Amino acid sequence: MNNVEKKEYRLENLSCANCARKFENNIKSLPTVQEATVNFGAAKVSVIGDVTVEEIEKAGAFDGIKVVPVSQRKIEKTPFLKRKENVVTLISLIFLIGGVIASFVYEESHPVALSLFVLSIAIGGFDLFKGGFINLTRFYFDMKTLMTIAIIGAAIIGEWREGAVVVFLFALSEALEAYSMNKARQSISELMDIAPPTAIVRRNNELIELDTEFIQIGDVLIVKPGQKIAMDGIVLKGSSTVNQASITGESVPVVKTKGEDVFAGTLNEEGSLEIEVTKRVEDTTIAKIIHLVEEAQAEKAPSQRFVDKFAKYYTPAIIGIAFLVAIIPPLLGGDWKLWIYQGLAVLVVGCPCALVVSTPVAIVTAIGNAAKHGVLIKGGVHLEEIGRIEAIAFDKTGTLTKGYPEVTYVEAASSKDFIQNIMSIEAYSQHPLAKAIVEYGANNSIHPIEVDEFKSLTGKGAEAVVNGIKWSVGSVAWIKTISLISEDVLRKVEKLQMEGNTVILATEEGTYRGFVAIADPIRSTSSKVLQDLKDIGIKHTVMLTGDDPNTANAIAAQLGITDVNAGLMPDQKLMAIERLKEKYGAVAMIGDGVNDSPALAAANVGIAMGGAGTDAALETADVALMADDLEKLPYTISLSRKALHIIKENIMFALGLKIIALLLIIPGWLTLWIAIFADMGATLLVVLNSLRLLNKFSNGQELEKVKK
């Protein structure tokens, strides 16, 4: 039994947080089930045990929950107006309207009016009463239990019209809540639809169309212009621009040529591509993103844990208050019918639905929005922490800079001939600086030529014979020992070194001929991102790097960062993070997800650069910027702050409307229909307020609105 694997299923009709909890408990009570977890946000259930789909659906029959295997890409959805519960609600409304008309023509107690109200209650509230009675027998007090007691009580004291109105409004609120929750979950469903379900594969020199689940590692995909790429892989043949916005959030298409990685769900724009598959469909980057987003939505944020704990005591308290309202005033001489009616209204207004759903719907929506824009947030707790950040620590290499060396300056009498000679030598070297020179030449349409007698001198440089002439290329210190270098050149070299460049000198037969400056260039977006962070109220930014202090200070000066800690080992970066936390409170660390792992773990929020295609970044960090770019950082902080603001508003709405309604007890103005309006209004208000997070806003938009 212990070896039973975990099975996952997608759910349809799961619209209520209380229903999700009850559904989970029902599955756990099955004798063959070891463990079950319902993910309300992602509408999924994970089950460990020998159980069938039919048994799981039976456990959710109280709410009409449909269950399908997670491998099934889509659930057949019933249109809103064709759903059984919505049709029943409409029929209930027709009888209610008939009853209201009959009560005006005759009177409310007339048999015709009463019959219409009874039919309205019976038809509209059948499922409600069924669930409510079962809950009563088990002493389980949820929304359906409270509503059942209230409606039966209304019927006993003769308030048939009010009972019918309450049934209709409750059914209407359930339908609208289901619609709103499906809207909130649309970010995940859109992610699931990104990658195509089939692809054209070449096998045995034949082109065949296969479902992606049958495509194997090593298969070759044929992707035509305008088609989406179905699997992660490497370009074998062809060149094209690929729109990666669905994975990384980048708006500008990226040129892909032979040997470069491509991701499932991205759009091939111009040329035909042949792609070797490197991952199975369940292991693609988009599949991992979907999985992590769904897991993130299941993780409870601190505010949600507070609300759940509060709701646990809130419902019994409401039942107690309703009982006291119905009993104490009549014992003191009040009208029994009036105060029993008021007590029933308290039960209705006290339904905890709005409070329970106030936090998860906002978290589901915000995490889904972020995923669509190339930011993977690993859970509600991290979503909340991002919004509280006061200071941010940046790694330098690969974060503020591009992470690879580029030629920044060339000085020589004939730069083209000079570059051709030294790149011909460096083509034999594997050193990163040598690669930068070779790439610079290629980008300028300069091609290497054959050399003889190549020799690599460790720690110094390299030398070879080019066109019968000996050339030496290497460090300033080494070249100074074999050639005379003028003071003017040395001053230029020193200036470039102070600006963060590494300078390579070259000689021809011992005579100095020129130099090349190479640096890890600053990302074009770094300065703007740092300014945006300052604009939205981040109090402090610091650079933590293992690089040389001169280089680090030069980069920091260009970016306007005043706090620099250079030459740090990983454990020293961790200590620096701890000091920042002591001084500023909530601190984020941004790095590559691997080398900076101790500092990322120590920070309140660890943010990894370049999540797309990088398993380590996806797994180790709290947040992954999929595009390998800082541009989404201000957006992420703004989104988090907006989500925190909306969660607080939701809790205020959920409790505020109920408190106002309860205060109406004092003058005796609280009615059942006001109570249901307060409950329905609070629920819809928090859901619709949370859906504001679906609106796309990138960094630069709405930043002013989300300052601390």
Coordinates of N, CA, C and O in Angstrom, one line a residue, residues 385-522:
E385 N 5.6 38.4 0.8 CA 6.9 38.9 1.3 C 7.5 39.9 0.3 O 8.1 40.9 0.7
I386 N 7.3 39.7 -1.0 CA 7.8 40.6 -2.0 C 7.3 42.0 -1.8 O 8.0 43.0 -1.9
G387 N 6.0 42.1 -1.4 CA 5.4 43.4 -1.2 C 6.0 44.1 0.0 O 5.7 45.3 0.1
R388 N 6.6 43.4 0.9 CA 7.2 44.0 2.1 C 8.7 44.3 2.0 O 9.3 44.8 3.0
I389 N 9.3 44.1 0.9 CA 10.7 44.3 0.7 C 11.1 45.7 0.9 O 10.5 46.6 0.4
E390 N 12.2 45.9 1.7 CA 12.7 47.3 2.0 C 14.1 47.5 1.3 O 14.4 48.6 1.0
A391 N 14.8 46.4 1.1 CA 16.2 46.5 0.5 C 16.4 45.3 -0.4 O 15.8 44.2 -0.2
I392 N 17.2 45.5 -1.5 CA 17.4 44.5 -2.5 C 18.9 44.4 -2.7 O 19.6 45.4 -2.9
A393 N 19.5 43.1 -2.6 CA 20.9 42.9 -2.9 C 21.0 42.2 -4.2 O 20.3 41.3 -4.5
F394 N 21.9 42.7 -5.1 CA 22.1 42.2 -6.4 C 23.5 41.6 -6.5 O 24.5 42.1 -6.1
D395 N 23.5 40.4 -7.1 CA 24.7 39.8 -7.6 C 25.1 40.7 -8.8 O 24.3 41.2 -9.5
K396 N 26.4 40.7 -9.1 CA 26.8 41.6 -10.3 C 26.8 40.8 -11.6 O 26.0 41.1 -12.5
T397 N 27.6 39.7 -11.7 CA 27.8 39.0 -12.9 C 26.5 38.3 -13.3 O 26.0 37.4 -12.5
G398 N 26.0 38.6 -14.5 CA 24.8 37.9 -14.9 C 23.5 38.4 -14.4 O 22.4 38.0 -14.8
T399 N 23.6 39.4 -13.5 CA 22.4 40.0 -13.0 C 22.3 41.5 -13.4 O 21.4 41.9 -14.2
L400 N 23.2 42.3 -12.9 CA 23.3 43.7 -13.3 C 24.1 43.8 -14.7 O 23.8 44.7 -15.4
T401 N 24.9 42.8 -14.9 CA 25.7 42.7 -16.1 C 25.2 41.5 -17.0 O 24.4 40.7 -16.5
K402 N 25.6 41.4 -18.2 CA 25.1 40.4 -19.1 C 25.6 39.0 -18.7 O 25.1 38.0 -19.0
G403 N 26.8 38.9 -18.0 CA 27.3 37.7 -17.5 C 28.3 37.0 -18.5 O 28.7 35.9 -18.2
Y404 N 28.6 37.7 -19.6 CA 29.6 37.2 -20.5 C 30.4 38.3 -21.1 O 29.9 39.4 -21.2
P405 N 31.8 38.2 -21.4 CA 32.6 39.3 -21.8 C 32.3 39.7 -23.2 O 32.0 38.9 -24.1
E406 N 32.5 41.0 -23.5 CA 32.3 41.5 -24.8 C 33.5 42.6 -25.0 O 33.9 43.2 -24.1
V407 N 33.9 42.7 -26.3 CA 34.9 43.7 -26.6 C 34.3 45.1 -26.5 O 33.2 45.3 -27.1
T408 N 34.9 46.0 -25.7 CA 34.3 47.3 -25.6 C 35.1 48.4 -26.3 O 34.6 49.5 -26.6
Y409 N 36.4 48.1 -26.6 CA 37.2 49.2 -27.2 C 38.4 48.5 -27.9 O 39.0 47.5 -27.3
V410 N 38.8 49.0 -29.1 CA 39.9 48.5 -29.8 C 40.8 49.7 -30.2 O 40.3 50.7 -30.7
E411 N 42.1 49.6 -29.9 CA 43.0 50.7 -30.4 C 44.2 50.0 -31.2 O 44.9 49.2 -30.6
A412 N 44.3 50.4 -32.5 CA 45.3 49.8 -33.3 C 45.4 50.7 -34.6 O 44.4 51.4 -34.9
A413 N 46.5 50.7 -35.3 CA 46.7 51.5 -36.5 C 45.7 51.1 -37.6 O 45.0 51.9 -38.2
S414 N 45.5 49.8 -37.8 CA 44.5 49.2 -38.7 C 43.7 48.2 -37.9 O 44.2 47.0 -37.8
S415 N 42.6 48.6 -37.4 CA 41.8 47.7 -36.4 C 41.4 46.4 -37.1 O 41.4 45.4 -36.5
K416 N 41.0 46.5 -38.4 CA 40.5 45.3 -39.0 C 41.6 44.2 -39.2 O 41.5 43.1 -38.8
D417 N 42.8 44.6 -39.7 CA 44.0 43.7 -39.8 C 44.4 43.2 -38.4 O 44.7 42.1 -38.2
F418 N 44.4 44.2 -37.4 CA 44.8 43.9 -36.1 C 43.9 42.8 -35.5 O 44.4 41.8 -34.9
I419 N 42.6 43.0 -35.6 CA 41.6 42.1 -35.0 C 41.7 40.7 -35.7 O 41.7 39.6 -35.1
Q420 N 41.9 40.7 -37.1 CA 42.1 39.5 -37.8 C 43.2 38.6 -37.3 O 43.1 37.4 -37.1
N421 N 44.4 39.3 -37.0 CA 45.6 38.6 -36.6 C 45.4 38.0 -35.2 O 45.7 36.9 -34.9
I422 N 44.9 38.8 -34.3 CA 44.8 38.3 -32.9 C 43.6 37.3 -32.7 O 43.7 36.4 -31.9
M423 N 42.5 37.5 -33.5 CA 41.4 36.6 -33.4 C 41.8 35.2 -34.0 O 41.3 34.2 -33.6
S424 N 42.7 35.2 -35.0 CA 43.2 34.0 -35.5 C 44.0 33.2 -34.5 O 43.9 31.9 -34.5
I425 N 44.7 33.9 -33.6 CA 45.4 33.2 -32.5 C 44.4 32.8 -31.4 O 44.4 31.6 -31.0
E426 N 43.5 33.7 -31.1 CA 42.6 33.4 -30.0 C 41.5 32.3 -30.3 O 40.9 31.7 -29.5
A427 N 41.4 32.0 -31.6 CA 40.5 31.0 -32.1 C 40.9 29.6 -31.5 O 40.1 28.7 -31.5
Y428 N 42.2 29.5 -31.2 CA 42.7 28.2 -30.7 C 42.6 28.1 -29.2 O 42.8 27.0 -28.6
S429 N 42.1 29.2 -28.5 CA 42.0 29.2 -27.1 C 40.6 29.0 -26.6 O 39.6 29.4 -27.3
Q430 N 40.4 28.4 -25.4 CA 39.1 28.2 -24.8 C 38.8 29.3 -23.8 O 37.7 29.2 -23.1
H431 N 39.7 30.2 -23.6 CA 39.5 31.2 -22.5 C 38.3 32.1 -22.9 O 38.1 32.5 -24.1
P432 N 37.4 32.5 -21.9 CA 36.3 33.4 -22.2 C 36.7 34.7 -22.9 O 35.9 35.2 -23.8
L433 N 37.8 35.3 -22.5 CA 38.3 36.5 -23.2 C 38.6 36.3 -24.6 O 38.3 37.1 -25.5
A434 N 39.2 35.1 -24.9 CA 39.5 34.8 -26.3 C 38.3 34.7 -27.1 O 38.2 35.1 -28.3
K435 N 37.3 34.0 -26.5 CA 36.0 33.8 -27.2 C 35.3 35.2 -27.5 O 34.7 35.4 -28.6
A436 N 35.5 36.1 -26.6 CA 34.9 37.5 -26.8 C 35.6 38.2 -28.0 O 34.9 38.8 -28.8
I437 N 36.9 38.0 -28.2 CA 37.6 38.6 -29.3 C 37.2 37.9 -30.6 O 36.9 38.6 -31.7
V438 N 37.0 36.6 -30.6 CA 36.6 35.9 -31.8 C 35.2 36.3 -32.2 O 34.9 36.5 -33.4
E439 N 34.3 36.4 -31.2 CA 32.9 36.8 -31.5 C 32.8 38.2 -32.1 O 32.1 38.5 -33.0
Y440 N 33.7 39.1 -31.5 CA 33.7 40.5 -32.0 C 34.1 40.5 -33.4 O 33.5 41.3 -34.3
G441 N 35.1 39.8 -33.8 CA 35.6 39.7 -35.2 C 34.4 39.2 -36.1 O 34.2 39.8 -37.2
A442 N 33.8 38.1 -35.7 CA 32.7 37.5 -36.5 C 31.6 38.5 -36.7 O 31.0 38.6 -37.8
N443 N 31.2 39.3 -35.6 CA 30.1 40.3 -35.7 C 30.5 41.4 -36.7 O 29.6 42.1 -37.1
N444 N 31.8 41.6 -36.9 CA 32.2 42.7 -37.8 C 32.7 42.1 -39.2 O 33.5 42.8 -39.9
S445 N 32.2 40.9 -39.4 CA 32.5 40.2 -40.7 C 34.0 40.1 -41.0 O 34.5 40.2 -42.1
I446 N 34.8 39.8 -39.9 CA 36.2 39.5 -40.0 C 36.4 38.1 -39.8 O 35.9 37.5 -38.8
H447 N 37.2 37.4 -40.7 CA 37.3 35.9 -40.6 C 38.8 35.6 -40.2 O 39.7 36.2 -40.7
P448 N 38.9 34.6 -39.3 CA 40.3 34.2 -38.9 C 41.0 33.5 -40.1 O 40.4 33.0 -41.0
I449 N 42.3 33.5 -40.0 CA 43.2 32.9 -41.0 C 44.1 31.8 -40.3 O 44.1 31.8 -39.1
E450 N 44.7 31.0 -41.1 CA 45.5 29.9 -40.5 C 46.8 30.5 -39.8 O 47.3 31.5 -40.3
V451 N 47.1 29.9 -38.7 CA 48.3 30.3 -37.9 C 49.2 29.0 -37.7 O 48.7 27.9 -37.8
D452 N 50.5 29.3 -37.4 CA 51.4 28.2 -37.1 C 52.0 28.4 -35.7 O 52.1 29.5 -35.2
E453 N 52.5 27.3 -35.2 CA 53.3 27.3 -33.9 C 52.5 28.0 -32.8 O 53.0 28.7 -32.0
F454 N 51.2 27.7 -32.7 CA 50.4 28.2 -31.6 C 50.9 27.7 -30.3 O 51.1 26.5 -30.1
K455 N 51.0 28.6 -29.3 CA 51.4 28.2 -27.9 C 50.7 29.0 -26.9 O 50.6 30.2 -27.0
S456 N 50.0 28.3 -25.9 CA 49.3 28.9 -24.9 C 50.2 29.0 -23.6 O 50.9 28.1 -23.2
L457 N 50.3 30.2 -23.1 CA 51.2 30.5 -21.9 C 50.3 30.8 -20.7 O 49.8 31.9 -20.6
T458 N 50.2 29.8 -19.8 CA 49.2 29.9 -18.7 C 49.5 31.2 -17.9 O 50.7 31.4 -17.5
G459 N 48.5 32.0 -17.6 CA 48.6 33.2 -16.8 C 49.2 34.4 -17.5 O 49.3 35.4 -17.0
K460 N 49.6 34.2 -18.8 CA 50.2 35.3 -19.6 C 49.4 35.6 -20.8 O 49.0 36.7 -21.0
G461 N 49.2 34.6 -21.7 CA 48.5 34.8 -22.9 C 48.8 33.7 -23.9 O 48.9 32.5 -23.6
A462 N 49.0 34.1 -25.2 CA 49.2 33.1 -26.2 C 50.1 33.7 -27.3 O 50.2 35.0 -27.4
E463 N 50.8 32.9 -28.1 CA 51.6 33.4 -29.2 C 51.5 32.4 -30.4 O 51.2 31.2 -30.2
A464 N 51.7 32.9 -31.6 CA 51.6 32.1 -32.8 C 52.3 32.9 -34.0 O 52.5 34.1 -33.9
V465 N 52.5 32.2 -35.1 CA 53.1 32.8 -36.3 C 51.9 33.0 -37.2 O 51.2 32.0 -37.6
V466 N 51.7 34.2 -37.6 CA 50.6 34.6 -38.5 C 51.3 35.2 -39.8 O 52.0 36.2 -39.7
N467 N 51.0 34.5 -40.9 CA 51.6 35.0 -42.2 C 53.1 35.1 -42.1 O 53.7 36.1 -42.6
G468 N 53.7 34.2 -41.4 CA 55.2 34.2 -41.2 C 55.7 35.1 -40.2 O 57.0 35.2 -40.0
I469 N 54.9 35.8 -39.5 CA 55.3 36.8 -38.5 C 54.8 36.4 -37.1 O 53.6 36.0 -36.9
K470 N 55.7 36.5 -36.1 CA 55.3 36.0 -34.7 C 54.5 37.1 -34.0 O 55.0 38.3 -33.9
W471 N 53.3 36.8 -33.5 CA 52.5 37.7 -32.7 C 52.3 37.1 -31.3 O 52.2 35.9 -31.1
S472 N 52.3 38.1 -30.4 CA 52.1 37.7 -29.0 C 50.8 38.5 -28.5 O 50.7 39.7 -28.7
V473 N 50.0 37.8 -27.8 CA 48.7 38.4 -27.3 C 48.6 38.0 -25.8 O 48.6 36.8 -25.5
G474 N 48.4 39.0 -24.9 CA 48.2 38.6 -23.5 C 48.1 39.8 -22.6 O 47.7 40.9 -23.0
S475 N 48.4 39.5 -21.3 CA 48.1 40.5 -20.2 C 49.1 41.7 -20.3 O 50.2 41.6 -20.9
V476 N 48.7 42.8 -19.7 CA 49.6 44.0 -19.7 C 50.9 43.7 -19.1 O 52.0 44.0 -19.6
A477 N 50.9 43.0 -17.9 CA 52.1 42.7 -17.2 C 53.1 41.8 -18.1 O 54.3 42.1 -18.1
W478 N 52.6 40.9 -18.8 CA 53.4 40.0 -19.6 C 54.0 40.8 -20.9 O 55.2 40.7 -21.2
I479 N 53.1 41.5 -21.5 CA 53.5 42.2 -22.8 C 54.6 43.3 -22.4 O 55.5 43.5 -23.2
K480 N 54.5 43.9 -21.2 CA 55.5 44.9 -20.8 C 56.9 44.3 -20.7 O 57.9 45.0 -20.8
T481 N 56.9 43.0 -20.5 CA 58.3 42.3 -20.3 C 58.9 42.0 -21.7 O 60.1 41.7 -21.7
I482 N 58.1 42.0 -22.8 CA 58.7 41.7 -24.1 C 58.6 42.8 -25.1 O 59.0 42.7 -26.2
S483 N 58.0 44.0 -24.6 CA 57.9 45.1 -25.6 C 57.9 46.4 -24.8 O 57.4 46.5 -23.6
L484 N 58.3 47.5 -25.4 CA 58.3 48.8 -24.8 C 56.9 49.4 -25.1 O 56.4 49.5 -26.2
I485 N 56.2 49.8 -24.0 CA 54.8 50.4 -24.1 C 54.9 51.8 -23.6 O 55.5 52.1 -22.5
S486 N 54.4 52.8 -24.4 CA 54.5 54.2 -24.1 C 53.6 54.5 -22.8 O 52.7 53.8 -22.5
E487 N 54.0 55.6 -22.2 CA 53.3 56.1 -21.0 C 51.8 56.5 -21.4 O 50.9 56.2 -20.6
D488 N 51.6 57.0 -22.6 CA 50.3 57.4 -23.1 C 49.4 56.2 -23.1 O 48.2 56.2 -22.7
V489 N 49.9 55.1 -23.7 CA 49.1 53.8 -23.8 C 48.8 53.3 -22.4 O 47.7 52.9 -22.2
L490 N 49.8 53.3 -21.5 CA 49.6 52.8 -20.2 C 48.6 53.6 -19.4 O 47.8 53.0 -18.6
R491 N 48.5 54.9 -19.6 CA 47.5 55.7 -19.0 C 46.1 55.3 -19.5 O 45.1 55.2 -18.7
K492 N 46.0 55.1 -20.8 CA 44.7 54.7 -21.4 C 44.3 53.3 -20.8 O 43.1 53.1 -20.5
V493 N 45.3 52.4 -20.7 CA 45.0 51.1 -20.2 C 44.5 51.2 -18.8 O 43.5 50.5 -18.4
E494 N 45.2 52.0 -18.0 CA 44.8 52.1 -16.6 C 43.4 52.7 -16.4 O 42.6 52.2 -15.5
K495 N 43.1 53.6 -17.2 CA 41.8 54.3 -17.2 C 40.7 53.2 -17.5 O 39.6 53.1 -16.8
L496 N 40.9 52.4 -18.5 CA 40.0 51.4 -18.9 C 39.8 50.3 -17.8 O 38.7 49.8 -17.5
Q497 N 40.9 50.0 -17.2 CA 40.9 49.0 -16.1 C 40.1 49.5 -14.9 O 39.3 48.8 -14.3
M498 N 40.2 50.8 -14.6 CA 39.5 51.4 -13.5 C 38.0 51.4 -13.8 O 37.1 51.5 -12.9
E499 N 37.6 51.4 -15.1 CA 36.2 51.4 -15.5 C 35.7 49.9 -15.6 O 34.5 49.7 -16.1
G500 N 36.5 49.0 -15.2 CA 36.0 47.6 -15.1 C 36.4 46.7 -16.3 O 35.9 45.6 -16.5
N501 N 37.3 47.2 -17.2 CA 37.7 46.4 -18.4 C 38.9 45.6 -18.1 O 39.8 46.0 -17.3
T502 N 39.0 44.5 -18.8 CA 40.3 43.7 -18.8 C 40.9 44.1 -20.2 O 40.3 44.0 -21.2
V503 N 42.2 44.4 -20.1 CA 42.9 44.9 -21.4 C 43.9 43.9 -21.8 O 44.7 43.4 -21.1
I504 N 43.8 43.5 -23.1 CA 44.7 42.6 -23.8 C 45.6 43.3 -24.8 O 45.1 44.0 -25.6
L505 N 46.9 43.2 -24.6 CA 47.8 43.9 -25.5 C 48.4 42.9 -26.5 O 48.4 41.7 -26.2
A506 N 48.9 43.4 -27.6 CA 49.4 42.5 -28.7 C 50.7 43.1 -29.3 O 50.8 44.4 -29.4
T507 N 51.7 42.2 -29.6 CA 52.9 42.7 -30.2 C 53.2 41.9 -31.5 O 52.7 40.8 -31.7
E508 N 53.9 42.6 -32.5 CA 54.3 41.9 -33.7 C 55.8 41.9 -33.7 O 56.4 43.0 -33.7
E509 N 56.4 40.7 -33.7 CA 57.9 40.5 -33.6 C 58.4 41.4 -32.5 O 59.4 42.1 -32.6
G510 N 57.7 41.4 -31.3 CA 58.2 42.2 -30.1 C 57.9 43.7 -30.1 O 58.2 44.4 -29.2
T511 N 57.2 44.2 -31.2 CA 56.8 45.6 -31.3 C 55.4 45.7 -31.0 O 54.5 45.1 -31.6
Y512 N 55.0 46.6 -30.0 CA 53.7 46.9 -29.6 C 52.8 47.3 -30.8 O 53.2 48.2 -31.6
R513 N 51.6 46.7 -31.0 CA 50.7 47.1 -32.2 C 49.3 47.5 -31.8 O 48.6 48.1 -32.6
G514 N 48.9 47.3 -30.5 CA 47.6 47.8 -30.1 C 47.0 47.0 -28.9 O 47.7 46.1 -28.4
F515 N 45.8 47.3 -28.6 CA 45.2 46.6 -27.4 C 43.7 46.5 -27.7 O 43.1 47.2 -28.5
V516 N 43.1 45.6 -26.9 CA 41.7 45.3 -26.9 C 41.2 45.4 -25.5 O 41.8 44.7 -24.6
A517 N 40.1 46.1 -25.2 CA 39.5 46.2 -23.9 C 38.3 45.3 -23.9 O 37.4 45.4 -24.8
I518 N 38.1 44.5 -22.9 CA 37.0 43.5 -22.8 C 36.4 43.6 -21.4 O 37.1 43.8 -20.4
A519 N 35.1 43.7 -21.4 CA 34.4 43.8 -20.1 C 33.1 43.0 -20.2 O 32.6 42.6 -21.2
D520 N 32.6 42.7 -19.0 CA 31.2 42.1 -18.9 C 30.3 43.3 -18.9 O 30.1 44.0 -17.9
P521 N 29.6 43.6 -20.0 CA 28.8 44.8 -20.1 C 27.6 44.9 -19.2 O 27.0 43.9 -19.0
I522 N 27.3 46.1 -18.8 CA 26.1 46.3 -18.0 C 24.8 46.1 -18.9 O 24.8 46.5 -20.1

